[in-house]
Tab-separated table of C-alpha atoms and ligand atoms in Angstrom:
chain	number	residue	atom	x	y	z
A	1	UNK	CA	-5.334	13.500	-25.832
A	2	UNK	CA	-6.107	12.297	-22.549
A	3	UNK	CA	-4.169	13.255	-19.601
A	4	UNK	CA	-2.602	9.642	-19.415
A	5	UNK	CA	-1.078	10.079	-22.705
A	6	UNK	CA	0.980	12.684	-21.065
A	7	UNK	CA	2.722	10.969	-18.540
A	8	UNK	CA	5.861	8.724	-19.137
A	9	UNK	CA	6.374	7.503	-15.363
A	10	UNK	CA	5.061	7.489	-11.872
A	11	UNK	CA	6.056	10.821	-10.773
A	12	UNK	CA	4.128	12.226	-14.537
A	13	UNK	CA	1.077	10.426	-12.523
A	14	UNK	CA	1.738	12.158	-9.191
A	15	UNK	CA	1.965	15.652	-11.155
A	16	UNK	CA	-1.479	14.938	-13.333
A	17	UNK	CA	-3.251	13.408	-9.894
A	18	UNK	CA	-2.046	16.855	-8.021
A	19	UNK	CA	-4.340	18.891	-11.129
A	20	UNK	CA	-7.020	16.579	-10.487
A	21	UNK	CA	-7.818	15.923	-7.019
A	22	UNK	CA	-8.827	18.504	-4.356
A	23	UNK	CA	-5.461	19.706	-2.568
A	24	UNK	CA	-6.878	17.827	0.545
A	25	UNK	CA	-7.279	14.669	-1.149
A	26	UNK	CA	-3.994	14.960	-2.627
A	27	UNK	CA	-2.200	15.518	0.165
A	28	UNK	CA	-3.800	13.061	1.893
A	29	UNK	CA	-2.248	10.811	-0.599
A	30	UNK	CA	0.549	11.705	-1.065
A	31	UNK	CA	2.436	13.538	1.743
A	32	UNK	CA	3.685	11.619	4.926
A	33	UNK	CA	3.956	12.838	8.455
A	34	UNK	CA	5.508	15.826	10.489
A	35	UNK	CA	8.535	16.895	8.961
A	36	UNK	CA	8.500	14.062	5.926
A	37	UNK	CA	11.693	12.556	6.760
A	38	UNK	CA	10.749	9.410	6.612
A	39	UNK	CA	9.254	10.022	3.053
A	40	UNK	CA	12.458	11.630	1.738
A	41	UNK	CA	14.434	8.610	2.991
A	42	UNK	CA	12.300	6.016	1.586
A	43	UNK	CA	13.149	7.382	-1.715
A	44	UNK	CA	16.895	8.426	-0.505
A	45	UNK	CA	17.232	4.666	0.419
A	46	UNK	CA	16.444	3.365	-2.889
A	47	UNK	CA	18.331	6.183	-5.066
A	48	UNK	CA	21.554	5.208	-2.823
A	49	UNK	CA	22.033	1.983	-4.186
A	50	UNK	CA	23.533	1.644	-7.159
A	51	UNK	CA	23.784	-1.113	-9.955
A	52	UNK	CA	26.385	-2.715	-12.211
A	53	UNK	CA	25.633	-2.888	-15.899
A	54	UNK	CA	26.531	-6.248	-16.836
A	55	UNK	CA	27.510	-6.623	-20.517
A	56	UNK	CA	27.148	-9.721	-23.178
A	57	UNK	CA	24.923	-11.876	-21.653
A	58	UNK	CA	21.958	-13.263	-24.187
A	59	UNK	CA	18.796	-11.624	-21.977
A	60	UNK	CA	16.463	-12.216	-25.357
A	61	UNK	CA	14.597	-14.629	-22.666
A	62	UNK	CA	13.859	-13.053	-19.597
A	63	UNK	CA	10.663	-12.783	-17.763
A	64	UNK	CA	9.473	-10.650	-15.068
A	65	UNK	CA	6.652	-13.533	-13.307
A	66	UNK	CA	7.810	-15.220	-10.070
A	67	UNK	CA	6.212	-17.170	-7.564
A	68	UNK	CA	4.999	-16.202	-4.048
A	69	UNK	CA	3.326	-18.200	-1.552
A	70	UNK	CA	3.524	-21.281	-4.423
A	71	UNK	CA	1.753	-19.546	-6.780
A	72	UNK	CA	2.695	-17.826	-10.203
A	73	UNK	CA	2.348	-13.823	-10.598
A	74	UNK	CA	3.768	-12.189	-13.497
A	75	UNK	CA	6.057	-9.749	-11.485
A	76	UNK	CA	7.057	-9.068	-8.092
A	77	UNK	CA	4.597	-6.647	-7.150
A	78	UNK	CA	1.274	-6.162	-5.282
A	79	UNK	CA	-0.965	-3.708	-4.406
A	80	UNK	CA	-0.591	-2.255	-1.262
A	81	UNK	CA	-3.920	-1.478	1.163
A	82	UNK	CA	-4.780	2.150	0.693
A	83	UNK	CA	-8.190	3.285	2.286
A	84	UNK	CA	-8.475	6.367	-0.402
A	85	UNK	CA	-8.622	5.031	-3.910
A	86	UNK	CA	-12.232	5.186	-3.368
A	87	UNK	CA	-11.865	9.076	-3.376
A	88	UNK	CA	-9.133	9.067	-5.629
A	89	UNK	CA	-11.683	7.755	-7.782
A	90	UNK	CA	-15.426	6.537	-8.086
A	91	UNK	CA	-14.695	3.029	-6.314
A	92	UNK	CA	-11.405	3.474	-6.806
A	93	UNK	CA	-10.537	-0.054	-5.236
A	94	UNK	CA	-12.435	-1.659	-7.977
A	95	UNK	CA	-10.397	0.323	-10.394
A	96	UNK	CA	-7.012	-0.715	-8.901
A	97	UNK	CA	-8.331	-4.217	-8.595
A	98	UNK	CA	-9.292	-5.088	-11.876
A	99	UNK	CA	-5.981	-3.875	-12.953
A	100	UNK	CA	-4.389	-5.661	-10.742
A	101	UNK	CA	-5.971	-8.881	-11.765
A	102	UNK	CA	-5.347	-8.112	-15.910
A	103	UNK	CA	-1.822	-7.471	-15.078
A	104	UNK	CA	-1.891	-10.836	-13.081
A	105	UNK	CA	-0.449	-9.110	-9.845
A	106	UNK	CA	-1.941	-9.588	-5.811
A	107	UNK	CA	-4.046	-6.789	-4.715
A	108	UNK	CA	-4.934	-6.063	-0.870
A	109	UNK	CA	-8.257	-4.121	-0.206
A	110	UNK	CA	-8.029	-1.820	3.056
A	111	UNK	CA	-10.521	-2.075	6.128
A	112	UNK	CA	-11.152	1.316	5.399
A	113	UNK	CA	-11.758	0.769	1.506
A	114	UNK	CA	-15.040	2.440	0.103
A	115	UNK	CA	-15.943	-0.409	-2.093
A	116	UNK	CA	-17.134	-3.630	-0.206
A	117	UNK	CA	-15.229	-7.291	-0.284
A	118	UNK	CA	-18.173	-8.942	-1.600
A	119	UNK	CA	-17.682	-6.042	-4.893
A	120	UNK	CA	-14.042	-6.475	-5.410
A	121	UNK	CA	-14.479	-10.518	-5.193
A	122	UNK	CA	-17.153	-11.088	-7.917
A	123	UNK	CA	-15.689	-8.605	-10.267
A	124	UNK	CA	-11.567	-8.272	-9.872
A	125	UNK	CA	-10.765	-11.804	-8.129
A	126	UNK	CA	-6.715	-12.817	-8.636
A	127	UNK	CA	-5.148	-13.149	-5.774
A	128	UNK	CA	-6.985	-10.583	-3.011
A	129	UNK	CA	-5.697	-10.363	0.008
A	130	UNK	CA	-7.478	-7.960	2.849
A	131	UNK	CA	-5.873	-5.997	5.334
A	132	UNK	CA	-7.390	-5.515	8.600
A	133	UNK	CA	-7.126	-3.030	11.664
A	134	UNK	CA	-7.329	-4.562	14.890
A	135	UNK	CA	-10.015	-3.018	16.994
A	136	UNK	CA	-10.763	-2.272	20.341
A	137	UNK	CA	-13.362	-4.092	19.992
A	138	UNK	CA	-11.686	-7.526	18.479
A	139	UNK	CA	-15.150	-9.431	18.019
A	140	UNK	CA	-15.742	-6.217	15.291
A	141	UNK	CA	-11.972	-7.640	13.562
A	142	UNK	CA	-13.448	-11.249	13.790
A	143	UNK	CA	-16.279	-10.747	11.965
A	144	UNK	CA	-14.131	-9.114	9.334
A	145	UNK	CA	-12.150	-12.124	9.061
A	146	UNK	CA	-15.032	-13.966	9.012
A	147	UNK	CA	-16.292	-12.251	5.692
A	148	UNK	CA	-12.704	-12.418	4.281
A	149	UNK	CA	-12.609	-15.906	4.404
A	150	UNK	CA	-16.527	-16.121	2.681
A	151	UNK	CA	-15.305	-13.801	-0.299
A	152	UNK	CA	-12.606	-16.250	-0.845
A	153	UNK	CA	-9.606	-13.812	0.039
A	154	UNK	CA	-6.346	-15.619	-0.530
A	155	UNK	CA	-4.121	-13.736	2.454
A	156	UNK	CA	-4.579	-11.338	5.646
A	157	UNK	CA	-2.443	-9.158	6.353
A	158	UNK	CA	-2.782	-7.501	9.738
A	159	UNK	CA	-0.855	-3.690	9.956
A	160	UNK	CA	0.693	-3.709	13.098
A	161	UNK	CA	2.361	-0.206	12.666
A	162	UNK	CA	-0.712	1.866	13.319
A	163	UNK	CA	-1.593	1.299	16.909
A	164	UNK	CA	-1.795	5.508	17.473
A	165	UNK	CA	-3.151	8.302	14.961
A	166	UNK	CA	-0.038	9.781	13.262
A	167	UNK	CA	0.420	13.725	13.402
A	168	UNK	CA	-0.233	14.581	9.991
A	169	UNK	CA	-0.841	18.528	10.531
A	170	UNK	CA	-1.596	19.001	6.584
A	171	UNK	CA	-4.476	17.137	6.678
A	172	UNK	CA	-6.081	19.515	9.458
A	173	UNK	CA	-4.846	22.419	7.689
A	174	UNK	CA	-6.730	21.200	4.685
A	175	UNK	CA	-10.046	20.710	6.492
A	176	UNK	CA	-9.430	16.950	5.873
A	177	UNK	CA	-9.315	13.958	8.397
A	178	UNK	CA	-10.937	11.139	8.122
A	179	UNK	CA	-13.912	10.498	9.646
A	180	UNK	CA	-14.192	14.133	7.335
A	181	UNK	CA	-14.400	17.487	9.624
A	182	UNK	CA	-14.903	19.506	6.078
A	183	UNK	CA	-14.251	23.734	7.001
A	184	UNK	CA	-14.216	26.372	4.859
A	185	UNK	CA	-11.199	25.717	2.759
A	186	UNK	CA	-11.970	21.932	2.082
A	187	UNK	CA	-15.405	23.130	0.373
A	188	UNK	CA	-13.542	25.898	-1.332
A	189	UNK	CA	-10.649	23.409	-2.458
A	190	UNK	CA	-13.716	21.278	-4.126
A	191	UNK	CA	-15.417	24.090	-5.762
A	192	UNK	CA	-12.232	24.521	-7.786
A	193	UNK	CA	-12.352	21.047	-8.758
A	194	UNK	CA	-15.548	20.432	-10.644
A	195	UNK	CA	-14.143	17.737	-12.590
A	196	UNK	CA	-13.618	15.664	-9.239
A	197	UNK	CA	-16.868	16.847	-7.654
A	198	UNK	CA	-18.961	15.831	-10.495
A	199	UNK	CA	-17.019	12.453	-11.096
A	200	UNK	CA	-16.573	10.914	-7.646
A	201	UNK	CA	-18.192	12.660	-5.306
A	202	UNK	CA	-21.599	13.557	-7.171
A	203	UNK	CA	-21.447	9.598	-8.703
A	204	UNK	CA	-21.573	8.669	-5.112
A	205	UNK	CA	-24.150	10.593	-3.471
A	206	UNK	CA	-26.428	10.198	-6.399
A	207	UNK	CA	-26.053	5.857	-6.014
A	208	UNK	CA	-25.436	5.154	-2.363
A	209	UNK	CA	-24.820	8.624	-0.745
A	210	UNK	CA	-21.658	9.967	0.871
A	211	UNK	CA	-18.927	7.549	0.528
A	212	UNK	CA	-19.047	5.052	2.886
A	213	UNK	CA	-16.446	2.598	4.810
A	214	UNK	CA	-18.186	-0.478	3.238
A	215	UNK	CA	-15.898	-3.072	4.845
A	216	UNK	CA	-16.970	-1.721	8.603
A	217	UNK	CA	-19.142	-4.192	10.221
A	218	UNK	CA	-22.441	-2.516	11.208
A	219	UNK	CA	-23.185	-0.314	13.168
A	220	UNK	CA	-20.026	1.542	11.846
A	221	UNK	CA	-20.618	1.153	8.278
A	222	UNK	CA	-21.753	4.504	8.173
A	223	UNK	CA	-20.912	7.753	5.822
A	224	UNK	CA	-17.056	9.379	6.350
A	225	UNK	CA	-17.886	12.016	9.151
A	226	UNK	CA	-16.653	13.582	12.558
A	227	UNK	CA	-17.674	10.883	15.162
A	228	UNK	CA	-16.092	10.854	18.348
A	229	UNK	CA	-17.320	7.343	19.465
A	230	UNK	CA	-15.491	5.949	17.280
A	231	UNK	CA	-11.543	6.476	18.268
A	232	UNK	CA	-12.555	4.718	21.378
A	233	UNK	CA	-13.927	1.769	18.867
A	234	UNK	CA	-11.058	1.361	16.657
A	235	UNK	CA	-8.396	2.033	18.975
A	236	UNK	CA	-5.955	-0.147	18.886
A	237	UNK	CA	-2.793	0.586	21.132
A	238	UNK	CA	-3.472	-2.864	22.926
A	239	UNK	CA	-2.720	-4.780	20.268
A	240	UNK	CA	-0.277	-7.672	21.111
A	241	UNK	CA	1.179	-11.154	19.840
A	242	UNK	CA	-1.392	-12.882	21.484
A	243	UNK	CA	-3.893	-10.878	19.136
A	244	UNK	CA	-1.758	-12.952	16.466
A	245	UNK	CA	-2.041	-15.867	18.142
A	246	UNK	CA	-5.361	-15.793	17.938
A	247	UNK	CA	-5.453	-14.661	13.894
A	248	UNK	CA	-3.614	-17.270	13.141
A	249	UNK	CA	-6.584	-19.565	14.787
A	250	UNK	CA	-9.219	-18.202	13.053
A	251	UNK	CA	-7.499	-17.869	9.439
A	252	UNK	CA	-6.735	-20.564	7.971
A	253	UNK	CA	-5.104	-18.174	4.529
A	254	UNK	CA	-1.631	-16.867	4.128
A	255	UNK	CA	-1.131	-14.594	7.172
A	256	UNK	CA	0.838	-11.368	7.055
A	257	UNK	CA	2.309	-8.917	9.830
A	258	UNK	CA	2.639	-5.213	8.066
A	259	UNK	CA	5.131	-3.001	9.588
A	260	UNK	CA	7.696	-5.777	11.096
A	261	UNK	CA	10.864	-3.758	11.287
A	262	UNK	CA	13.107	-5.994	13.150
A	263	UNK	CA	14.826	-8.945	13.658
A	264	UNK	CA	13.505	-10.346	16.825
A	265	UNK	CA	10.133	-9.093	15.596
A	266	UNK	CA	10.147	-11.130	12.587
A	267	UNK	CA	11.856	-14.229	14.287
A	268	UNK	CA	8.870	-14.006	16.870
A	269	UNK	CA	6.080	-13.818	13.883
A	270	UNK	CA	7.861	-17.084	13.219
A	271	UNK	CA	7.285	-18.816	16.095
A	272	UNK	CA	3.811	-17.778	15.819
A	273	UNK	CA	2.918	-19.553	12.499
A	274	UNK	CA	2.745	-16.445	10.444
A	275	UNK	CA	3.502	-17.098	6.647
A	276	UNK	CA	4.493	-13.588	5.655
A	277	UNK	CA	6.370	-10.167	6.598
A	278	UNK	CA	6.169	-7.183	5.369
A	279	UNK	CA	8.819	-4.862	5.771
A	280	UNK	CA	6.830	-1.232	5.811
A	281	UNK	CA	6.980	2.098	7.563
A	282	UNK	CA	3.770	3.009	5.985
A	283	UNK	CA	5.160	5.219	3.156
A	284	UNK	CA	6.680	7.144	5.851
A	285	UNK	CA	2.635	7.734	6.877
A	286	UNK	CA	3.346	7.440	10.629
A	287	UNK	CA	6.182	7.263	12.506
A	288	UNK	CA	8.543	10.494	10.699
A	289	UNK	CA	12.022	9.067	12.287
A	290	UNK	CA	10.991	5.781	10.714
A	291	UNK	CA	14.277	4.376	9.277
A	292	UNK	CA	14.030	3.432	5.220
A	293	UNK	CA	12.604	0.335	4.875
A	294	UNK	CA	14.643	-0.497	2.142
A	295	UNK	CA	17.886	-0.087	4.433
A	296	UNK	CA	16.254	-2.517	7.415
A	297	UNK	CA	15.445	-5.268	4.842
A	298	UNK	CA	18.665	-6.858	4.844
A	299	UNK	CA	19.268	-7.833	8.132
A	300	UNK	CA	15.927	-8.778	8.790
A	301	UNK	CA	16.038	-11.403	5.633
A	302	UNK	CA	19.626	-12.639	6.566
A	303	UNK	CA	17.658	-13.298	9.852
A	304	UNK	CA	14.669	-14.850	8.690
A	305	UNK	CA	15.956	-16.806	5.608
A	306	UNK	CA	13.622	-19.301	4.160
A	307	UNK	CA	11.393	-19.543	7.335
A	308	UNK	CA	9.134	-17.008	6.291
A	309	UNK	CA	8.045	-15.031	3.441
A	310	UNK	CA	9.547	-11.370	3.429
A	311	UNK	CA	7.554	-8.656	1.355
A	312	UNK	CA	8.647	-4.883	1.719
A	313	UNK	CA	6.916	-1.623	1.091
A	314	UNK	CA	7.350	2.223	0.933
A	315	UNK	CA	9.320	4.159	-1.443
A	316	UNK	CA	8.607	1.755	-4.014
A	317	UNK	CA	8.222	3.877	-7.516
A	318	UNK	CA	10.655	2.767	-10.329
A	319	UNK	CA	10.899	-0.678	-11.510
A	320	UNK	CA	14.884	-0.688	-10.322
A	321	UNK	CA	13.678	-0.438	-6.874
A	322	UNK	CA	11.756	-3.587	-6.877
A	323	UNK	CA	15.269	-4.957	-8.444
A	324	UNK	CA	17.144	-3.589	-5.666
A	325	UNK	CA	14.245	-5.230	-2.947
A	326	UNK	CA	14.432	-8.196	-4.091
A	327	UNK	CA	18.391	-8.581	-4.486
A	328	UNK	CA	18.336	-8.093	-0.959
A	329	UNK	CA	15.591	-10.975	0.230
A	330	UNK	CA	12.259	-9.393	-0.722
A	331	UNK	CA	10.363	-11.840	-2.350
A	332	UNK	CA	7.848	-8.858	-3.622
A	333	UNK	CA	7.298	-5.324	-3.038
A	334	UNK	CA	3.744	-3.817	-2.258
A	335	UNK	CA	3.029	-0.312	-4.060
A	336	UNK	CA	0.388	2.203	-2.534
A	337	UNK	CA	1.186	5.952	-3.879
A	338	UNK	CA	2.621	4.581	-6.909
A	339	UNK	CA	-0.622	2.568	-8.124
A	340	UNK	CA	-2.933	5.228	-6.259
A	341	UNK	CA	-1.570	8.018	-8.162
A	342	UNK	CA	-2.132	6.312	-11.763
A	343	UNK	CA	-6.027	5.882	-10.303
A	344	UNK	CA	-6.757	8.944	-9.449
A	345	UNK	CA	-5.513	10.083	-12.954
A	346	UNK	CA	-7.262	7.265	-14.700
A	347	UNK	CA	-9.194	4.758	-13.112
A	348	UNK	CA	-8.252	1.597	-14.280
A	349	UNK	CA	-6.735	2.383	-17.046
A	350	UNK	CA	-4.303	4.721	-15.097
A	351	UNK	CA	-3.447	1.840	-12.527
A	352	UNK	CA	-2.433	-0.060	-15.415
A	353	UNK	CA	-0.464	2.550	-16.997
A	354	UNK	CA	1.579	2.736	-13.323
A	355	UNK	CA	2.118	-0.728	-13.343
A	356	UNK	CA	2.976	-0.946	-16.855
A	357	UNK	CA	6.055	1.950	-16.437
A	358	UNK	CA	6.918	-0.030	-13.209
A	359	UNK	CA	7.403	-3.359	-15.444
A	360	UNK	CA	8.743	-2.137	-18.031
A	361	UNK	CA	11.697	-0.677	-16.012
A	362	UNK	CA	12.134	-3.676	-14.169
A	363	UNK	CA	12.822	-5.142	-17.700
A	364	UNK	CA	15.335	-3.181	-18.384
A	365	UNK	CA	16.647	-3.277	-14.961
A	366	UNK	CA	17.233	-6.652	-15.336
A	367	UNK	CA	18.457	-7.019	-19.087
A	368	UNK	CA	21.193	-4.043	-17.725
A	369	UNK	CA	22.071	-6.325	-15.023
A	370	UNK	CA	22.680	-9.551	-17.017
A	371	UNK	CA	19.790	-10.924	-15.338
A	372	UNK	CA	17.429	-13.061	-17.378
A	373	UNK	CA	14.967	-14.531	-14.164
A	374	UNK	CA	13.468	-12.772	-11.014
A	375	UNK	CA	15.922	-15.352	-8.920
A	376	UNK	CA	19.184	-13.830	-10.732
A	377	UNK	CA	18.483	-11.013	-8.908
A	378	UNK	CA	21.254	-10.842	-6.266
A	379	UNK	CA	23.609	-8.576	-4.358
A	380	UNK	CA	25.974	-9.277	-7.069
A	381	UNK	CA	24.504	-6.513	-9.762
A	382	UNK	CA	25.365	-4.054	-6.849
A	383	UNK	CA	28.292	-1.627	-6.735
A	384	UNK	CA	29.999	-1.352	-3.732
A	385	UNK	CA	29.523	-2.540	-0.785
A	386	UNK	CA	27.510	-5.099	-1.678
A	387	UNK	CA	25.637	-6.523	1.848
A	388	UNK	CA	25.268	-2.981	3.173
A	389	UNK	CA	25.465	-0.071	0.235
A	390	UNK	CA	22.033	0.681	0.922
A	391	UNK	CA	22.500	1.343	4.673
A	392	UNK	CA	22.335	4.690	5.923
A	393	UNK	CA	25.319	6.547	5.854
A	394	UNK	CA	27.566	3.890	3.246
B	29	FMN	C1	-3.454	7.253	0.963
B	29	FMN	C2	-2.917	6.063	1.687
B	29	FMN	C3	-3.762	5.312	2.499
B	29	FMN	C4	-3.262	4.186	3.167
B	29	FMN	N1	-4.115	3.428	3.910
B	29	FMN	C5	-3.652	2.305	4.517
B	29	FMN	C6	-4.527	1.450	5.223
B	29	FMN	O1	-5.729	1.688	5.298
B	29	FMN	N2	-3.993	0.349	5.817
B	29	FMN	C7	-2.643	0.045	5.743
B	29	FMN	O2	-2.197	-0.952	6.295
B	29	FMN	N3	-1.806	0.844	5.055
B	29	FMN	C8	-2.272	1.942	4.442
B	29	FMN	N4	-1.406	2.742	3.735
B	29	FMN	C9	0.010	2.370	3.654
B	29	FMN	C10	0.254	1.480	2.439
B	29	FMN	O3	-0.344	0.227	2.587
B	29	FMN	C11	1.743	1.263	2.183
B	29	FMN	O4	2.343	0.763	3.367
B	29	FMN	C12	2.473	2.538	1.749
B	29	FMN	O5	1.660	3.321	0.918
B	29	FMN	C13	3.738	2.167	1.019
B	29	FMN	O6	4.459	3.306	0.668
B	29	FMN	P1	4.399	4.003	-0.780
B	29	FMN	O7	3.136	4.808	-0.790
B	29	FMN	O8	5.608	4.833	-0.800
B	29	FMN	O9	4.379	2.896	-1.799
B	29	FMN	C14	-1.891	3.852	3.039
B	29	FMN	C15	-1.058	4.603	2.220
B	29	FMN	C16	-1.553	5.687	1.537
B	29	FMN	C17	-0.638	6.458	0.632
């Protein structure tokens, strides 16, 4: 039986990935920032709302698709930009990609992905979208665009929450930062994980070498390692609305801002022609007194209404929370340890088996909740409080 058969839900997933993957990749995955509040709160945001079982209503008909950005997908979910699955996995992207695309869902390959745009849009092309760092260097983020738009991605979404390297301590504890600084324990840690070695790291050096960031433009597009040069050449602390002003030139796409946490943010990506929000803290990646995304999302969609598109992120990992997200104004959720976890269990077939569990409990979410449509989904299957039951504190 293979270790997928195990596992009945995401957090199964998360328990089989920790046996799997070197504890440095792991925790690179899958733990957050300083103290983790942020992380805990994501979840505690979520796990605070609560639903009202609606009874005798004739669901035999529902459906999980929707629309977003005018076009059908089959449930309102995409793939958030991670730039590991490619060590979670041999080109792990690909993996999450082509599942993305059978289950007819958005996916959104990283800058820092290890498998190249030109890969992921000949063999897993739905609806990509590519998420780019802004560089120091912006003619570097240009030509990124640039190759975006010739691989035919649908969206870009630029992460505006990242301008500084987060403190996350574990990862130099582990011997593992990327560009990789491997010490003593990290080579130890993959010694005790042959079955990882041999599949993703050996498969790599023995086609194209050590894994590489195969979205940097050249020079950078070089193999994960120490480099001090670069900082200074993706630093990105400048980064401004004129920067967006100028995206919004140069792509003609869906544009997205990641990481717009409030109001007068998102009014202001208005009023600069951007098409899409997305309400993230990064999985609770960067800043640790981040507030729970799923707790800011209301009064940034009573704010924004119909003008723009709101997505959210972090936290995401049963099917009720994508309920609860879009009752109050997401129009879809993003998922990145959620869909990375099921990958670095199974390849593709694990990021189908994630995504799978996640639908399947957004089913029954909604046949609980009376609701036989995405659009049913309202503030009224909430108990309580029904605006503000998942702010902190009610
Ligand atoms: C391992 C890992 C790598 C990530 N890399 C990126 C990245 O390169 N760019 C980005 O915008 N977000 C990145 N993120 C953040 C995700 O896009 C997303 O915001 C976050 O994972 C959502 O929280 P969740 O993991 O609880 O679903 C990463 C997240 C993880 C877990």
């Amino acid at each position: 039986m293979s270790r997928l058969d195990d596992c009945y839900n995401v957090f199964d997933l998360r328990d089989a990935a920790k046996r799997r993957l070197p504890k440095g990749v792991f925790e690179f995955v899958d733990r957050s920032t300083e103290d983790e509040v942020a992380l805990r709160n994501n979840r505690a945001g979520f796990e605070r709302i609560k639903l009202r079982h609606r009874s005798l209503v004739d669901v035999s008909g529902r459906a999980t698709k929707t629309t977003l950005f005018g076009k059908e997908i089959s449930m309102p979910m995409a793939i958030a930009p991670t730039g590991a699955a490619g060590l979670c996995w041999h080109e792990g992207e690909l993996e999450l990609a082509k599942a993305a695309a059978k289950a007819r869902i958005p996916f959104t390959l990283a800058t820092g992905a290890m498998t190249s745009m030109e890969k992921i849009a000949n063999e897993a092309n739905f609806r990509l979208w590519f998420q780019l760092y802004v560089w120091k260097q912006r003619d570097l983020s240009y030509q990124l665009i640039e190759r975006a738009k010739n691989n035919g991605f649908e969206a870009l979404i630029v992460t505006t929450d990242t301008i500084v390297p987060p403190n996350r301590e574990y990862n130099a504890r582990n011997g593992f930062n990327i560009p990789f600084k491997p010490n003593l324990r990290f080579t130890l840690d993959i010694m005790r994980h042959p079955e990882w070695f041999l599949n993703v790291l050996v498969k790599y050096m023995t086609t194209i070498g050590m894994p590489r960031n195969e979205n940097y433009p050249e020079p950078y597009r070089r193999a994960l390692r120490q480099d001090p040069k670069m900082y200074e050449v993706m630093r990105q602390d400048n980064l401004n609305w004129e920067d967006v002003a100028i995206f919004r030139d140069k792509w003609p796409g869906i544009l997205m801002l990641k990481g717009i946490n409030r109001v007068d943010d998102a009014l202001k990506a208005i009023s600069y022609g951007v098409d899409g929000i997305i309400v993230s803290n990064h999985g609770g990646r960067n800043m640790d007194s981040a507030a729970a995304t799923i707790d800011m999302l209301p009064e940034i969609a009573q704010a924004v209404g119909d003008k723009i598109t709101v997505l959210l992120d972090s936290g995401v990992r049963r099917g009720s929370d994508i309920a609860k997200a879009v009752a109050l104004g997401a129009k879809c959720v993003l998922t990145g340890r959620a869909t990375l976890y099921g990958t670095a269990v199974g390849g593709e077939a694990g990021a189908a088996k994630a995504v799978g569990f996640i639908r399947s409990e957004l089913d029954k979410t909604m046949a609980y909740t009376g609701c036989n449509s995405i659009e049913e989904l309202t503030t009224d299957i909430f108990f309580g409080d029904r605006e503000r039951n998942s702010m902190v504190g009610a």
